[in-house]
Each structure stands twice: as structure tokens, then as C-alpha cells.
Amino acid sequence: GSLVITDASHRIVEGFFNCASLGEHEMRGVAEPVELHRVLHESTARTRLDVAAMSGLTPLVGRDREVGVLAERWEDAKHGRGSVVTLQGEGGIGKSRLVASIKERVALDSDAWLGESQCSAHHRNTALHPVIGTFENTVLRFTAEDTAAVKRERLSGLLAQYGFDQDEAVPLFSELFAIPPEPDAPRLDLTPEQRKQRVLDGFARMLTVRGSQQPTLFVMEDLQWADPSTLELLDLIVDQAPTVSLLVLLTSRPEFESPWAQRSFVTQVNLARLRAEDTVDMVRRIAGGKSLPDEVVTQVVQKTDGVPLFVEELLKTVIDSDLLVEGEHGYELTGPLPSLGIPSTLHA
């Protein structure tokens, strides 16, 4: 009645699922004993950065200019000059790591509010999926144990806080959050297009009201996977950003063409690959300041080609392998260094 995975699978899902080690077991048809783990339940982590934060994020290297832009825009937002920043770059280039850096800064401001959403390749045809997830998990804080009545009461309280007409807004947003209506609830006489528009206006209103009350950072990542309704909502939010204390931070891969690039209050930041010297610096920091054999550093620099995620995963794979032995001051090779391959975590 349980799910058991091998150590190779555990390395890929570690952090996203909580597991219990079952030790080594003999397996039919396998020569050596295999390390097994029993999957207990899903964790609260939703992204790779959530998992990495549990053990400490990799130091940010070679991004001083970009960090400076984000810090400057946040200071502007705190003084009522809202704006939009779009971070664009290929997968693994460090967009989420930069987002983490500004979130750390925002966390130091006791009166600030942070809202964050993540688009998903699996839900690009699900209307408003990233926004619904954010409200359910971090604003309304729904749990699996909550009854429909509890969810409806919590939703009603949120909408009252923002001055919505309860008779219309509660059934409208209840439908969106899949909360069953009360038996005697009247039906809303609205067309599908009217329903959608009022929901979009409602979400935008809640965010801009929040921005009028306190400095607000709203993050949405991976816009290349955003559904059309979410992009329509972002249109409304982007238009309102300069009028309140709101910094909107959007990330995407290069294939996404930003429709807001020409607006005067929008700053586009394109992330390039790291220079070789920055890659070397990153390698040394990941190694905790301990020296690494020159052959290892050279191969990591050449094979990763300046992509920070590749640097991190490839070096950690080498350090965790039997190719290196850790001494008091540094690492030493246990034998000839083979050509380094792509780790299973990146294939995954």
C-alpha cells in the first residue's frame, strides 16, 4: 500500500516529496543491492528554488547590474512610483535566483506585501491557473480539510475587505475556486464573457488596492506558459502599476514576446550567460571556498557554457561522486577525470 522509489528517482524528486529511507535491498535481476525510499507525502515546495532554499541558495554571481535595477525599482515602488520589470533569458540562466534576491530584500520591509504566481507547462490551457493557485494557497489559505462552508466564509471575508458586492462576487469567485454554491443561492444572470471580465477586474482591483495601502511586489514567473486569460489579467495589472506602490516582476524565456515592452514604466532585463571568470567564482563558492583540482574547474567551465543551473548541478554531481575525496583544505581526484556528462537532475 505504499510507493517505493530508487535512490536515482529520490535525487530527482528530493525536496518536492518527503521520503523515508528503507536502506539497501536486493532486487531481482540487479547485481548490487539498491537503496530504496518510501514516499510519504508531497512537500510545500513548488519550484526548484523552494527546494534549494531549504539547504541554502547558491551564491548570486555576476549579476550586480541586474540586482541593482531590481533594488532601484523596489525603492521607487515604496515611494509610490510603481513600475514593471521583465526578466528574460533561457532556462537555467538564473531568472528565479534573481527573483529570490529581490524577495529577500522585500522581506526586510515589515510593511511590504508579496504575491507570487508560477505559470506551468501542464496548465497553459487552464484559465487563470497561476492566479487561482496563489489565492488558494497564500491568500485564502485553503486546505484539503476545509469544508465548502469554511471556504465560502473565508472567501466572503476577503471580498468584503476589498469592498465587493457580496451578492455577485461571492458566487462568481466561488465558482472560480470550485466551491459548491449554497442550495438556495440565486443564479447569476451573466454571460460567460461578462463573468470572465468581472473576475479579471476583481483580481486586478484587489492587487491595486493592496498597492495603494502598502508597498507591494507581485511576481509571475514563466510567462511563456501563461494561458490567454492570465495574460489579459496582466494587461490590467500592468496598466495600473504606475498609479500605486506596486512593483510587477515578470519572468519568461526568450520565445515569449512581451506586449508591454514599449511602455515607459516597463524595464526589460535580458540575462546573458556568465563570463568564464564568473563561472570560476561560482564554482569556488559552491565548493565552500575549498580548492578544486584544475581539471575539474576547467571541465565545468567548458561543459556548462555559462549557464548557472548547469554549473550548480554538474559541480554538485562531481562533488557527491567518488571522483573526488574531500580533504581539510580542498578536494583531490581519486583517479583520472573522465569526461563529465549531464546529471540526471537536468535530464529530468
Coordinates of C-alpha atoms in Angstrom, one line a residue:
G1 CA 0.0 0.0 0.0
S2 CA 2.9 2.4 -0.4
L3 CA 5.1 3.9 -3.2
V4 CA 8.8 2.9 -3.2
I5 CA 11.4 4.6 -5.4
T6 CA 15.1 4.0 -6.0
D7 CA 17.9 6.4 -5.0
A8 CA 18.1 7.7 -8.5
S9 CA 14.5 8.8 -8.5
H10 CA 14.8 10.1 -5.0
R11 CA 17.6 12.5 -6.1
I12 CA 15.3 14.0 -8.7
V13 CA 12.2 14.5 -6.5
E14 CA 14.0 15.2 -3.3
G15 CA 12.5 18.3 -1.6
F16 CA 9.3 18.1 -3.6
F17 CA 8.3 14.9 -1.7
N18 CA 9.1 13.8 1.8
C19 CA 10.5 10.3 1.8
A20 CA 11.8 7.7 4.4
S21 CA 14.9 5.7 3.7
L22 CA 14.3 1.9 3.6
G23 CA 18.1 1.1 3.3
E24 CA 19.6 -1.2 0.7
H25 CA 17.6 -4.1 -0.7
E26 CA 18.4 -6.9 -3.0
M27 CA 16.4 -6.7 -6.2
R28 CA 15.6 -9.5 -8.6
G29 CA 17.7 -9.1 -11.8
V30 CA 20.0 -6.5 -10.2
A31 CA 23.6 -7.5 -9.3
E32 CA 24.1 -5.0 -6.4
P33 CA 21.8 -4.0 -3.6
V34 CA 19.7 -0.9 -4.3
E35 CA 19.0 2.0 -2.0
L36 CA 15.2 2.4 -1.7
H37 CA 13.0 5.2 -0.3
R38 CA 9.3 5.2 0.6
V39 CA 7.3 8.2 -0.5
L40 CA 5.4 9.7 2.4
H41 CA 3.7 12.8 1.0
E42 CA 4.1 15.9 -1.1
S43 CA 6.1 18.8 0.5
T44 CA 5.1 22.5 0.3
A45 CA 7.9 23.2 -2.3
R46 CA 6.6 24.2 -5.7
T47 CA 9.8 25.2 -7.5
R48 CA 13.4 24.2 -7.7
L49 CA 14.3 27.4 -5.8
D50 CA 11.9 26.4 -3.0
V51 CA 13.8 23.2 -2.6
A52 CA 17.2 24.9 -2.8
A53 CA 16.2 27.4 -0.1
M54 CA 15.9 24.6 2.4
S55 CA 19.6 24.0 2.4
G56 CA 20.7 27.5 1.3
L57 CA 20.7 29.1 -2.1
T58 CA 23.7 29.1 -4.3
P59 CA 25.5 32.5 -4.1
L60 CA 24.5 35.0 -6.8
V61 CA 27.4 35.7 -9.1
G62 CA 27.9 38.1 -12.0
R63 CA 24.5 39.8 -11.6
D64 CA 25.4 43.0 -9.8
R65 CA 23.8 45.2 -12.5
E66 CA 20.5 43.3 -12.6
V67 CA 20.3 43.2 -8.8
G68 CA 20.8 47.0 -8.8
V69 CA 17.9 47.5 -11.2
L70 CA 15.5 45.5 -9.1
A71 CA 16.6 47.2 -5.9
E72 CA 16.1 50.6 -7.5
R73 CA 12.7 49.8 -8.9
W74 CA 11.6 48.5 -5.4
E75 CA 12.7 51.7 -3.8
D76 CA 10.6 53.6 -6.4
A77 CA 7.6 51.4 -5.6
K78 CA 8.0 52.1 -1.9
H79 CA 7.7 55.8 -2.7
G80 CA 4.6 55.5 -4.8
R81 CA 6.2 55.2 -8.2
G82 CA 5.1 51.7 -9.3
S83 CA 6.6 50.0 -12.4
V84 CA 7.1 46.8 -14.2
V85 CA 10.3 44.8 -14.7
T86 CA 10.5 41.8 -17.2
L87 CA 13.4 39.4 -16.7
Q88 CA 14.0 37.3 -19.9
G89 CA 16.5 34.5 -20.5
E90 CA 16.9 30.9 -21.4
G91 CA 16.1 28.1 -19.0
G92 CA 18.6 27.8 -16.2
I93 CA 20.1 31.2 -16.7
G94 CA 19.2 32.5 -13.2
K95 CA 15.8 34.3 -13.5
S96 CA 14.3 32.6 -10.4
R97 CA 17.5 33.2 -8.5
L98 CA 17.3 36.9 -9.2
V99 CA 13.6 36.9 -8.1
A100 CA 14.7 35.2 -4.9
S101 CA 17.2 38.1 -4.3
I102 CA 14.5 40.8 -4.5
K103 CA 12.1 38.7 -2.4
E104 CA 14.8 38.6 0.3
R105 CA 15.0 42.4 0.2
V106 CA 11.2 42.8 0.3
A107 CA 11.1 40.5 3.3
L108 CA 13.2 43.1 5.3
D109 CA 10.4 45.7 4.8
S110 CA 7.9 45.0 7.6
D111 CA 5.1 46.9 5.9
A112 CA 5.5 45.2 2.4
W113 CA 3.3 42.6 0.8
L114 CA 4.4 39.9 -1.6
G115 CA 2.3 37.9 -4.0
E116 CA 3.8 35.4 -6.4
S117 CA 2.4 33.1 -9.1
Q118 CA 4.0 30.5 -11.3
C119 CA 2.8 29.5 -14.8
S120 CA 3.1 25.8 -15.7
A121 CA 3.7 24.0 -18.9
H122 CA 1.0 21.5 -17.8
H123 CA -1.7 24.2 -17.4
R124 CA -1.2 26.5 -20.3
N125 CA -4.8 25.8 -21.3
T126 CA -6.3 26.2 -17.9
A127 CA -7.7 29.8 -17.4
L128 CA -6.1 31.8 -14.6
H129 CA -4.3 28.7 -13.2
P130 CA -1.4 30.6 -11.7
V131 CA -3.5 33.3 -10.1
I132 CA -6.1 30.8 -8.7
G133 CA -3.3 28.8 -7.1
T134 CA -1.8 31.9 -5.5
F135 CA -5.1 32.9 -3.9
E136 CA -6.0 29.4 -2.8
N137 CA -2.6 28.7 -1.2
T138 CA -1.3 32.1 0.1
V139 CA -4.2 34.5 0.4
L140 CA -7.2 32.3 1.3
R141 CA -5.0 29.5 2.7
F142 CA -7.4 26.7 1.8
T143 CA -6.5 23.2 3.0
A144 CA -7.8 19.8 2.0
E145 CA -9.7 19.6 5.2
D146 CA -11.7 22.8 4.7
T147 CA -15.4 22.3 4.1
A148 CA -17.3 24.2 1.4
A149 CA -18.8 26.4 4.1
V150 CA -15.4 27.3 5.6
K151 CA -14.0 28.1 2.2
R152 CA -17.1 30.3 1.3
E153 CA -16.8 32.1 4.6
R154 CA -13.1 32.8 4.1
L155 CA -13.7 34.0 0.5
S156 CA -16.6 36.2 1.7
G157 CA -14.3 37.9 4.3
L158 CA -11.7 38.6 1.7
L159 CA -14.1 40.1 -0.8
A160 CA -15.7 42.2 1.9
Q161 CA -12.2 43.5 2.8
Y162 CA -11.9 44.9 -0.7
G163 CA -15.5 46.3 -0.9
F164 CA -17.0 43.9 -3.3
D165 CA -20.8 43.5 -3.7
Q166 CA -21.2 40.2 -1.9
D167 CA -24.3 39.0 -3.7
E168 CA -22.5 39.0 -7.0
A169 CA -18.8 38.5 -6.1
V170 CA -19.2 35.5 -3.7
P171 CA -21.0 33.2 -6.1
L172 CA -18.8 34.4 -9.0
F173 CA -15.5 33.7 -7.2
S174 CA -16.8 30.6 -5.5
E175 CA -17.4 29.1 -9.0
L176 CA -13.8 30.0 -9.9
F177 CA -12.4 28.3 -6.8
A178 CA -14.7 25.3 -7.3
I179 CA -16.6 25.9 -4.1
P180 CA -20.1 24.4 -4.4
P181 CA -22.9 27.0 -4.1
E182 CA -25.3 27.2 -1.3
P183 CA -28.6 25.3 -2.1
D184 CA -30.7 28.5 -2.1
A185 CA -28.1 30.7 -3.8
P186 CA -29.6 32.7 -6.8
R187 CA -28.1 32.2 -10.2
L188 CA -26.1 35.0 -11.7
D189 CA -27.6 36.3 -14.9
L190 CA -24.3 37.0 -16.6
T191 CA -22.8 35.8 -20.0
P192 CA -19.5 33.8 -19.9
E193 CA -17.7 36.9 -21.3
Q194 CA -19.2 39.1 -18.5
R195 CA -18.2 36.5 -15.9
K196 CA -14.6 36.4 -17.1
Q197 CA -14.3 40.2 -17.3
R198 CA -15.7 40.7 -13.8
V199 CA -13.3 38.1 -12.4
L200 CA -10.3 39.8 -14.2
D201 CA -11.4 43.2 -13.0
G202 CA -11.8 41.8 -9.5
F203 CA -8.3 40.3 -9.3
A204 CA -6.7 43.5 -10.7
R205 CA -8.7 45.6 -8.2
M206 CA -7.6 43.5 -5.2
L207 CA -3.9 43.9 -6.2
T208 CA -4.1 47.6 -6.9
V209 CA -6.0 48.3 -3.7
R210 CA -3.3 46.4 -1.9
G211 CA -0.7 48.5 -3.7
S212 CA -2.5 51.7 -2.6
Q213 CA -2.2 50.6 1.0
Q214 CA 1.3 49.3 1.3
P215 CA 4.4 48.6 -0.9
T216 CA 3.6 45.5 -2.9
L217 CA 5.7 43.1 -5.0
F218 CA 3.8 40.9 -7.4
V219 CA 5.8 38.2 -9.2
M220 CA 4.7 36.0 -12.0
E221 CA 7.2 33.5 -13.5
D222 CA 7.4 31.6 -16.7
L223 CA 5.1 33.7 -18.9
Q224 CA 6.0 31.5 -21.9
W225 CA 3.4 29.0 -20.4
A226 CA 0.8 31.6 -19.4
D227 CA -2.8 31.0 -20.5
P228 CA -4.6 33.7 -22.5
S229 CA -6.8 34.8 -19.6
T230 CA -3.8 35.3 -17.3
L231 CA -2.2 37.5 -20.0
E232 CA -5.4 39.5 -20.1
L233 CA -5.3 40.0 -16.4
L234 CA -1.6 41.0 -16.6
D235 CA -2.7 43.7 -19.1
L236 CA -5.0 45.2 -16.5
I237 CA -2.3 45.0 -13.7
V238 CA 0.5 46.4 -15.8
D239 CA -1.8 49.4 -16.7
Q240 CA -2.4 50.1 -13.0
A241 CA 1.1 49.6 -11.7
P242 CA 2.4 53.2 -12.1
T243 CA -0.5 54.6 -10.1
V244 CA 0.2 52.8 -6.8
S245 CA 3.1 51.4 -4.8
L246 CA 3.4 48.3 -6.9
L247 CA 6.4 46.6 -8.5
V248 CA 5.3 43.9 -11.0
L249 CA 8.1 41.4 -11.8
L250 CA 7.6 39.1 -14.7
T251 CA 10.0 36.3 -16.0
S252 CA 10.0 34.4 -19.2
R253 CA 12.1 32.5 -21.7
P254 CA 13.1 34.3 -25.0
E255 CA 10.2 32.8 -27.0
F256 CA 7.8 35.0 -25.1
E257 CA 7.2 38.3 -26.8
S258 CA 6.3 40.9 -24.2
P259 CA 3.3 43.1 -25.3
W260 CA 4.4 45.7 -22.7
A261 CA 8.0 46.4 -23.8
Q262 CA 7.3 49.8 -25.3
R263 CA 5.7 51.3 -22.2
S264 CA 7.8 54.0 -20.4
F265 CA 7.4 52.4 -17.0
V266 CA 8.5 48.9 -18.1
T267 CA 12.2 47.9 -17.8
Q268 CA 13.3 44.8 -19.8
V269 CA 16.3 42.9 -18.4
N270 CA 17.8 40.3 -20.7
L271 CA 20.0 37.8 -18.8
A272 CA 23.2 36.7 -20.6
R273 CA 25.3 33.7 -19.8
L274 CA 28.0 34.1 -17.2
R275 CA 31.5 35.0 -18.2
A276 CA 34.2 32.4 -17.7
E277 CA 35.7 34.2 -14.7
D278 CA 32.2 34.5 -13.0
T279 CA 31.7 30.7 -13.6
V280 CA 35.0 30.1 -11.9
D281 CA 33.9 32.3 -9.0
M282 CA 30.6 30.4 -8.7
V283 CA 32.4 27.1 -8.7
R284 CA 34.6 28.1 -5.8
R285 CA 31.7 29.4 -3.8
I286 CA 29.7 26.2 -4.3
A287 CA 32.8 24.3 -3.1
G288 CA 32.6 26.3 0.1
G289 CA 36.0 28.0 -0.5
K290 CA 37.8 24.7 -0.7
S291 CA 40.2 24.2 -3.6
L292 CA 39.3 22.0 -6.5
P293 CA 41.6 20.3 -9.0
D294 CA 42.2 22.5 -12.0
E295 CA 41.0 19.7 -14.3
V296 CA 37.6 19.7 -12.6
V297 CA 37.2 23.5 -12.8
T298 CA 38.2 23.6 -16.5
Q299 CA 35.7 20.9 -17.4
V300 CA 32.9 22.5 -15.5
V301 CA 33.6 25.9 -17.2
Q302 CA 33.7 24.3 -20.6
K303 CA 30.7 21.9 -20.3
T304 CA 28.3 24.4 -18.7
D305 CA 29.0 27.3 -21.1
G306 CA 28.0 30.0 -18.5
V307 CA 24.5 28.6 -17.6
P308 CA 24.3 28.9 -13.7
L309 CA 22.0 26.0 -13.2
F310 CA 24.3 23.7 -15.2
V311 CA 27.3 24.9 -13.1
E312 CA 25.5 24.2 -9.9
E313 CA 24.1 20.7 -10.8
L314 CA 27.2 19.5 -12.6
L315 CA 29.6 20.5 -9.8
K316 CA 27.4 19.1 -7.1
T317 CA 27.2 15.8 -9.0
V318 CA 31.0 15.6 -9.2
I319 CA 31.5 16.5 -5.5
D320 CA 28.9 13.9 -4.5
S321 CA 30.5 11.2 -6.7
D322 CA 33.5 9.0 -5.9
L323 CA 35.7 11.0 -8.4
L324 CA 36.7 13.4 -5.6
V325 CA 37.8 13.0 -2.0
E326 CA 37.4 15.9 0.4
G327 CA 40.4 16.9 2.5
E328 CA 40.9 19.5 5.2
H329 CA 41.6 22.3 2.7
G330 CA 40.3 21.1 -0.6
Y331 CA 39.2 18.2 -2.9
E332 CA 41.5 15.8 -4.6
L333 CA 40.9 13.4 -7.6
T334 CA 40.8 9.7 -6.7
G335 CA 41.9 8.9 -10.3
P336 CA 41.9 10.1 -13.9
L337 CA 39.0 12.5 -14.5
P338 CA 36.6 11.2 -17.2
S339 CA 34.5 13.4 -19.5
L340 CA 31.7 14.9 -17.4
G341 CA 28.1 14.1 -18.5
I342 CA 24.8 15.9 -17.9
P343 CA 23.4 15.0 -14.4
S344 CA 20.1 13.1 -14.2
T345 CA 18.5 16.0 -12.4
L346 CA 19.0 18.1 -15.6
H347 CA 17.7 15.3 -17.9
A348 CA 14.7 15.2 -15.6

